[in-house]
PDB file of C-alpha atoms in Angstrom:
ATOM      1  CA  MET A 138       5.269  12.216  -4.430  1.00 74.00           C
ATOM      2  CA  GLN A 139       3.066  11.422  -1.686  1.00 90.00           C
ATOM      3  CA  SER A 140       4.305  11.203   1.853  1.00 93.00           C
ATOM      4  CA  TYR A 141       1.840   9.914   5.035  1.00 95.00           C
ATOM      5  CA  THR A 142       2.153  10.723   8.157  1.00 94.00           C
ATOM      6  CA  ILE A 143       3.321   7.717  10.917  1.00 94.00           C
ATOM      7  CA  GLY A 144      -0.764   7.442  11.729  1.00 93.00           C
ATOM      8  CA  GLN A 145      -0.537   6.304   7.831  1.00 93.00           C
ATOM      9  CA  ALA A 146       1.839   4.465   7.319  1.00 93.00           C
ATOM     10  CA  ALA A 147       0.969   2.494  10.252  1.00 91.00           C
ATOM     11  CA  ARG A 148      -2.801   2.130   8.779  1.00 90.00           C
ATOM     12  CA  LEU A 149      -1.579   1.371   5.812  1.00 89.00           C
ATOM     13  CA  LEU A 150       0.763  -1.937   6.902  1.00 88.00           C
ATOM     14  CA  GLY A 151      -1.860  -2.156   9.482  1.00 86.00           C
ATOM     15  CA  VAL A 152      -0.157  -2.006  12.649  1.00 86.00           C
ATOM     16  CA  SER A 153      -0.517   0.117  15.186  1.00 86.00           C
ATOM     17  CA  PRO A 154       1.783   4.355  15.579  1.00 89.00           C
ATOM     18  CA  ASP A 155       3.586   2.547  17.819  1.00 90.00           C
ATOM     19  CA  THR A 156       4.283   0.130  16.104  1.00 89.00           C
ATOM     20  CA  ALA A 157       5.383   2.707  12.650  1.00 92.00           C
ATOM     21  CA  ARG A 158       7.274   4.648  15.136  1.00 92.00           C
ATOM     22  CA  ARG A 159       8.775   1.865  17.096  1.00 91.00           C
ATOM     23  CA  TRP A 160      10.653   0.767  13.159  1.00 93.00           C
ATOM     24  CA  ALA A 161      11.165   4.706  12.046  1.00 93.00           C
ATOM     25  CA  ASP A 162      12.951   4.687  15.347  1.00 93.00           C
ATOM     26  CA  ALA A 163      14.879   1.940  14.814  1.00 92.00           C
ATOM     27  CA  GLY A 164      15.816   2.806  11.157  1.00 92.00           C
ATOM     28  CA  ARG A 165      14.128   0.446   9.387  1.00 92.00           C
ATOM     29  CA  VAL A 166      11.892   2.876   7.698  1.00 93.00           C
ATOM     30  CA  ALA A 167      13.617   5.814   6.334  1.00 93.00           C
ATOM     31  CA  THR A 168      11.636  10.147   7.738  1.00 94.00           C
ATOM     32  CA  HIS A 169      12.311  13.504   6.783  1.00 93.00           C
ATOM     33  CA  ARG A 170      10.218  16.032   8.607  1.00 93.00           C
ATOM     34  CA  ASP A 171       6.891  17.742   5.863  1.00 92.00           C
ATOM     35  CA  GLU A 172       7.133  21.583   6.005  1.00 92.00           C
ATOM     36  CA  SER A 173       4.194  21.770   8.988  1.00 92.00           C
ATOM     37  CA  GLY A 174       7.172  19.744  11.085  1.00 91.00           C
ATOM     38  CA  ARG A 175       6.143  16.280  11.185  1.00 92.00           C
ATOM     39  CA  ARG A 176       7.093  13.569  10.555  1.00 93.00           C
ATOM     40  CA  VAL A 177       6.532  11.500   7.174  1.00 95.00           C
ATOM     41  CA  ILE A 178       7.309   8.447   5.082  1.00 95.00           C
ATOM     42  CA  ASP A 179       8.084   9.399   1.096  1.00 94.00           C
ATOM     43  CA  GLY A 180       5.959   7.085  -0.680  1.00 94.00           C
ATOM     44  CA  ARG A 181       7.747   4.585  -2.164  1.00 93.00           C
ATOM     45  CA  SER A 182      10.107   4.197   0.390  1.00 93.00           C
ATOM     46  CA  LEU A 183       6.624   3.150   2.636  1.00 94.00           C
ATOM     47  CA  ALA A 184       5.840   0.540  -0.089  1.00 92.00           C
ATOM     48  CA  ALA A 185       9.564  -1.081  -0.379  1.00 92.00           C
ATOM     49  CA  PHE A 186       9.227  -1.485   3.191  1.00 93.00           C
ATOM     50  CA  ALA A 187       5.466  -2.252   3.289  1.00 90.00           C
ATOM     51  CA  VAL A 188       6.027  -5.547   0.409  1.00 89.00           C
ATOM     52  CA  GLU A 189       9.881  -5.668   2.265  1.00 87.00           C
ATOM     53  CA  ILE A 190       7.450  -6.878   6.266  1.00 84.00           C
ATOM     54  CA  ALA A 191       4.212  -8.614   3.660  1.00 79.00           C
ATOM     55  CA  GLN A 192       7.283 -11.204   2.561  1.00 76.00           C
ATOM     56  CA  GLY A 193       8.519 -11.040   6.992  1.00 72.00           C
ATOM     57  CA  GLU A 194       5.576 -12.768   7.934  1.00 56.00           C
ATOM     58  CA  GLY A 195       2.295 -15.012   6.768  1.00 48.00           C
ATOM     59  CA  GLU A 196       5.066 -17.901   7.037  1.00 46.00           C
ATOM     60  CA  GLY A 197       2.759 -20.382   9.558  1.00 44.00           C
ATOM     61  CA  ASP A 198       0.163 -17.951  10.437  1.00 45.00           C
ATOM     62  CA  ASP A 199      -3.872 -19.108   9.692  1.00 44.00           C
ATOM     63  CA  PRO A 200      -5.417 -17.290   6.715  1.00 43.00           C
ATOM     64  CA  SER A 201      -7.699 -14.542   6.811  1.00 44.00           C
ATOM     65  CA  TYR A 202     -10.965 -15.635   6.190  1.00 42.00           C
ATOM     66  CA  THR A 203     -12.921 -13.042   4.912  1.00 40.00           C
ATOM     67  CA  SER A 204     -16.131 -11.985   2.556  1.00 44.00           C
ATOM     68  CA  ALA A 205     -15.776 -11.919  -1.670  1.00 40.00           C
ATOM     69  CA  ARG A 206     -16.680  -8.276  -1.478  1.00 55.00           C
ATOM     70  CA  ASN A 207     -13.711  -6.206   0.429  1.00 74.00           C
ATOM     71  CA  ALA A 208     -11.895  -3.660   0.374  1.00 81.00           C
ATOM     72  CA  PHE A 209      -8.591  -3.223   1.352  1.00 86.00           C
ATOM     73  CA  PRO A 210      -6.651  -0.549   1.202  1.00 88.00           C
ATOM     74  CA  GLY A 211      -3.175  -0.008   1.147  1.00 92.00           C
ATOM     75  CA  ILE A 212      -0.500   1.225  -1.258  1.00 95.00           C
ATOM     76  CA  VAL A 213       1.015   0.527  -4.716  1.00 96.00           C
ATOM     77  CA  THR A 214       4.070  -1.434  -4.559  1.00 96.00           C
ATOM     78  CA  ALA A 215       4.733  -1.706  -8.319  1.00 97.00           C
ATOM     79  CA  ILE A 216       2.874  -0.957 -11.201  1.00 97.00           C
ATOM     80  CA  LYS A 217       3.769  -2.894 -14.949  1.00 97.00           C
ATOM     81  CA  LEU A 218       2.181  -0.804 -18.438  1.00 96.00           C
ATOM     82  CA  GLY A 219       1.866  -2.554 -20.981  1.00 96.00           C
ATOM     83  CA  ASP A 220       0.211  -0.516 -23.823  1.00 96.00           C
ATOM     84  CA  VAL A 221      -2.634  -2.205 -23.501  1.00 96.00           C
ATOM     85  CA  ALA A 222      -2.757  -3.775 -19.953  1.00 96.00           C
ATOM     86  CA  ALA A 223      -1.145  -3.052 -17.017  1.00 97.00           C
ATOM     87  CA  GLN A 224      -0.218  -4.518 -13.936  1.00 97.00           C
ATOM     88  CA  VAL A 225      -0.350  -3.169 -10.425  1.00 97.00           C
ATOM     89  CA  THR A 226       0.132  -3.957  -6.921  1.00 96.00           C
ATOM     90  CA  ILE A 227      -1.250  -3.084  -4.128  1.00 96.00           C
ATOM     91  CA  GLN A 228       0.223  -4.011  -0.287  1.00 94.00           C
ATOM     92  CA  ALA A 229      -2.889  -3.507   2.891  1.00 91.00           C
ATOM     93  CA  GLY A 230      -1.023  -5.134   5.494  1.00 87.00           C
ATOM     94  CA  PRO A 231       0.022  -8.845   4.983  1.00 87.00           C
ATOM     95  CA  HIS A 232      -2.741  -8.509   1.832  1.00 89.00           C
ATOM     96  CA  ARG A 233      -0.777  -8.268  -1.264  1.00 92.00           C
ATOM     97  CA  LEU A 234      -3.025  -7.610  -4.191  1.00 93.00           C
ATOM     98  CA  VAL A 235      -2.578  -8.001  -7.959  1.00 94.00           C
ATOM     99  CA  SER A 236      -4.715  -6.913 -10.163  1.00 93.00           C
ATOM    100  CA  LEU A 237      -5.407  -6.582 -14.732  1.00 93.00           C
ATOM    101  CA  LEU A 238      -6.886  -2.879 -16.247  1.00 93.00           C
ATOM    102  CA  THR A 239      -6.057  -1.171 -19.447  1.00 95.00           C
ATOM    103  CA  ARG A 240      -3.428   0.774 -19.538  1.00 95.00           C
ATOM    104  CA  GLU A 241      -6.182   3.770 -20.142  1.00 95.00           C
ATOM    105  CA  ALA A 242      -7.324   3.179 -16.659  1.00 93.00           C
ATOM    106  CA  VAL A 243      -4.324   3.377 -14.493  1.00 95.00           C
ATOM    107  CA  GLU A 244      -3.827   6.487 -16.720  1.00 94.00           C
ATOM    108  CA  GLU A 245      -6.603   7.759 -16.511  1.00 92.00           C
ATOM    109  CA  LEU A 246      -5.933   7.559 -11.317  1.00 93.00           C
ATOM    110  CA  GLY A 247      -2.851   8.420 -12.199  1.00 94.00           C
ATOM    111  CA  LEU A 248      -1.916   5.748 -10.061  1.00 95.00           C
ATOM    112  CA  GLU A 249       1.818   5.513  -8.977  1.00 95.00           C
ATOM    113  CA  VAL A 250       4.662   3.773  -6.893  1.00 96.00           C
ATOM    114  CA  GLY A 251       3.787   4.880  -3.367  1.00 95.00           C
ATOM    115  CA  MET A 252       0.750   5.991  -3.521  1.00 95.00           C
ATOM    116  CA  ARG A 253      -2.794   4.581  -1.550  1.00 92.00           C
ATOM    117  CA  ALA A 254      -5.094   2.787  -2.563  1.00 92.00           C
ATOM    118  CA  THR A 255      -7.617   0.304  -2.252  1.00 88.00           C
ATOM    119  CA  ALA A 256      -8.779  -3.282  -3.915  1.00 90.00           C
ATOM    120  CA  ARG A 257     -11.849  -4.099  -3.786  1.00 84.00           C
ATOM    121  CA  VAL A 258     -12.617  -7.772  -4.700  1.00 82.00           C
ATOM    122  CA  LYS A 259     -16.013  -9.086  -5.407  1.00 74.00           C
ATOM    123  CA  SER A 260     -15.555 -12.842  -6.504  1.00 69.00           C
ATOM    124  CA  THR A 261     -12.120 -13.259  -8.522  1.00 68.00           C
ATOM    125  CA  SER A 262     -12.562  -9.774  -9.637  1.00 70.00           C
ATOM    126  CA  VAL A 263      -9.709  -6.904  -7.937  1.00 74.00           C
ATOM    127  CA  HIS A 264     -11.059  -3.355  -8.774  1.00 76.00           C
ATOM    128  CA  ILE A 265      -8.406  -0.169  -8.173  1.00 81.00           C
ATOM    129  CA  ASP A 266      -9.793   3.093  -6.556  1.00 82.00           C
ATOM    130  CA  ARG A 267      -7.617   5.696  -6.519  1.00 83.00           C
ATOM    131  CA  ALA A 268      -7.351   7.610  -2.587  1.00 74.00           C
TER     132      ALA A 268
END
Protein backbone atom coordinates (compact mmCIF):
# COMPACT_ATOMS: atom_id res chain seq x y z
CA MET A 1 0.00 0.00 0.00
CA GLN A 2 1.22 3.46 -0.84
CA SER A 3 2.21 5.81 1.98
CA TYR A 4 2.52 9.60 1.92
CA THR A 5 4.84 12.01 3.68
CA ILE A 6 3.26 14.82 5.68
CA GLY A 7 4.07 17.25 2.84
CA GLN A 8 2.51 15.02 0.19
CA ALA A 9 -0.58 14.46 2.35
CA ALA A 10 -0.89 18.22 2.91
CA ARG A 11 -0.88 18.88 -0.86
CA LEU A 12 -3.52 16.19 -1.44
CA LEU A 13 -5.70 17.60 1.35
CA GLY A 14 -5.25 21.21 0.20
CA VAL A 15 -3.69 22.39 3.47
CA SER A 16 -0.26 23.51 4.67
CA PRO A 17 2.27 20.94 5.92
CA ASP A 18 2.02 22.59 9.36
CA THR A 19 -1.74 21.92 9.44
CA ALA A 20 -1.21 18.29 8.39
CA ARG A 21 1.46 17.91 11.11
CA ARG A 22 -0.87 19.37 13.75
CA TRP A 23 -3.64 16.96 12.70
CA ALA A 24 -1.21 14.04 12.93
CA ASP A 25 0.13 15.23 16.30
CA ALA A 26 -3.46 15.50 17.59
CA GLY A 27 -4.14 11.92 16.47
CA ARG A 28 -6.71 12.87 13.82
CA VAL A 29 -4.78 10.78 11.27
CA ALA A 30 -2.38 7.95 12.15
CA THR A 31 1.26 8.11 11.10
CA HIS A 32 4.18 5.70 11.23
CA ARG A 33 7.88 5.83 10.36
CA ASP A 34 9.10 4.51 7.02
CA GLU A 35 12.44 2.75 6.48
CA SER A 36 14.12 6.18 6.16
CA GLY A 37 12.67 7.35 9.46
CA ARG A 38 10.25 9.81 7.86
CA ARG A 39 6.78 10.14 9.33
CA VAL A 40 4.27 8.86 6.76
CA ILE A 41 0.52 8.23 6.48
CA ASP A 42 -0.90 5.01 5.02
CA GLY A 43 -2.86 5.66 1.81
CA ARG A 44 -6.08 4.04 3.05
CA SER A 45 -5.97 6.08 6.27
CA LEU A 46 -5.35 9.26 4.31
CA ALA A 47 -8.24 8.47 1.96
CA ALA A 48 -10.63 7.98 4.87
CA PHE A 49 -9.39 11.16 6.55
CA ALA A 50 -9.77 13.17 3.31
CA VAL A 51 -13.43 12.14 3.13
CA GLU A 52 -13.94 12.94 6.82
CA ILE A 53 -12.56 16.47 6.64
CA ALA A 54 -14.31 17.21 3.35
CA GLN A 55 -17.67 16.29 4.88
CA GLY A 56 -17.08 18.83 7.64
CA GLU A 57 -16.14 21.63 5.22
CA GLY A 58 -18.13 23.57 2.72
CA GLU A 59 -21.24 24.37 4.73
CA GLY A 60 -21.82 28.07 4.20
CA ASP A 61 -18.63 28.54 2.17
CA ASP A 62 -18.75 30.28 -1.18
CA PRO A 63 -18.46 27.79 -4.03
CA SER A 64 -15.23 27.57 -6.00
CA TYR A 65 -15.39 28.63 -9.62
CA THR A 66 -13.01 27.13 -12.13
CA SER A 67 -12.77 26.73 -15.87
CA ALA A 68 -13.95 23.56 -17.59
CA ARG A 69 -10.48 22.09 -18.14
CA ASN A 70 -9.08 21.69 -14.67
CA ALA A 71 -6.95 19.00 -13.10
CA PHE A 72 -7.80 17.97 -9.55
CA PRO A 73 -4.90 16.03 -8.00
CA GLY A 74 -6.14 14.01 -5.07
CA ILE A 75 -6.48 10.60 -3.53
CA VAL A 76 -8.72 7.70 -4.54
CA THR A 77 -11.27 7.21 -1.74
CA ALA A 78 -13.59 4.60 -3.26
CA ILE A 79 -13.80 2.19 -6.18
CA LYS A 80 -16.94 0.25 -7.09
CA LEU A 81 -16.37 -2.40 -9.73
CA GLY A 82 -19.16 -3.91 -11.78
CA ASP A 83 -18.90 -6.56 -14.46
CA VAL A 84 -18.25 -3.95 -17.17
CA ALA A 85 -18.40 -0.49 -15.56
CA ALA A 86 -16.68 1.07 -12.56
CA GLN A 87 -17.12 4.12 -10.35
CA VAL A 88 -14.04 5.88 -8.97
CA THR A 89 -14.23 8.59 -6.30
CA ILE A 90 -11.37 11.04 -5.77
CA GLN A 91 -11.09 13.53 -2.90
CA ALA A 92 -9.10 16.56 -4.07
CA GLY A 93 -8.96 18.98 -1.14
CA PRO A 94 -12.58 19.97 -0.51
CA HIS A 95 -13.67 18.60 -3.90
CA ARG A 96 -15.18 15.12 -4.27
CA LEU A 97 -15.13 13.92 -7.88
CA VAL A 98 -16.81 10.77 -9.16
CA SER A 99 -15.97 9.24 -12.53
CA LEU A 100 -17.77 6.44 -14.32
CA LEU A 101 -15.44 4.45 -16.54
CA THR A 102 -14.90 0.89 -17.67
CA ARG A 103 -13.70 -1.79 -15.29
CA GLU A 104 -10.92 -2.47 -17.80
CA ALA A 105 -9.68 1.15 -17.50
CA VAL A 106 -9.55 0.90 -13.70
CA GLU A 107 -7.62 -2.35 -13.93
CA GLU A 108 -5.21 -1.00 -16.57
CA LEU A 109 -4.48 2.04 -14.41
CA GLY A 110 -4.03 -0.19 -11.37
CA LEU A 111 -6.22 2.12 -9.31
CA GLU A 112 -6.60 1.33 -5.60
CA VAL A 113 -8.10 3.18 -2.64
CA GLY A 114 -5.38 5.34 -1.10
CA MET A 115 -3.53 5.92 -4.38
CA ARG A 116 -2.78 9.37 -5.77
CA ALA A 117 -4.66 10.18 -8.94
CA THR A 118 -5.74 13.25 -10.87
CA ALA A 119 -9.29 13.87 -12.01
CA ARG A 120 -9.37 15.95 -15.19
CA VAL A 121 -12.61 17.74 -15.87
CA LYS A 122 -13.54 18.77 -19.38
CA SER A 123 -17.12 19.80 -20.00
CA THR A 124 -19.19 17.11 -18.24
CA SER A 125 -16.57 14.34 -18.36
CA VAL A 126 -14.12 13.46 -15.59
CA HIS A 127 -10.97 11.64 -16.73
CA ILE A 128 -8.61 9.88 -14.30
CA ASP A 129 -4.81 9.95 -14.63
CA ARG A 130 -2.72 7.74 -12.39
CA ALA A 131 -0.15 9.89 -10.56
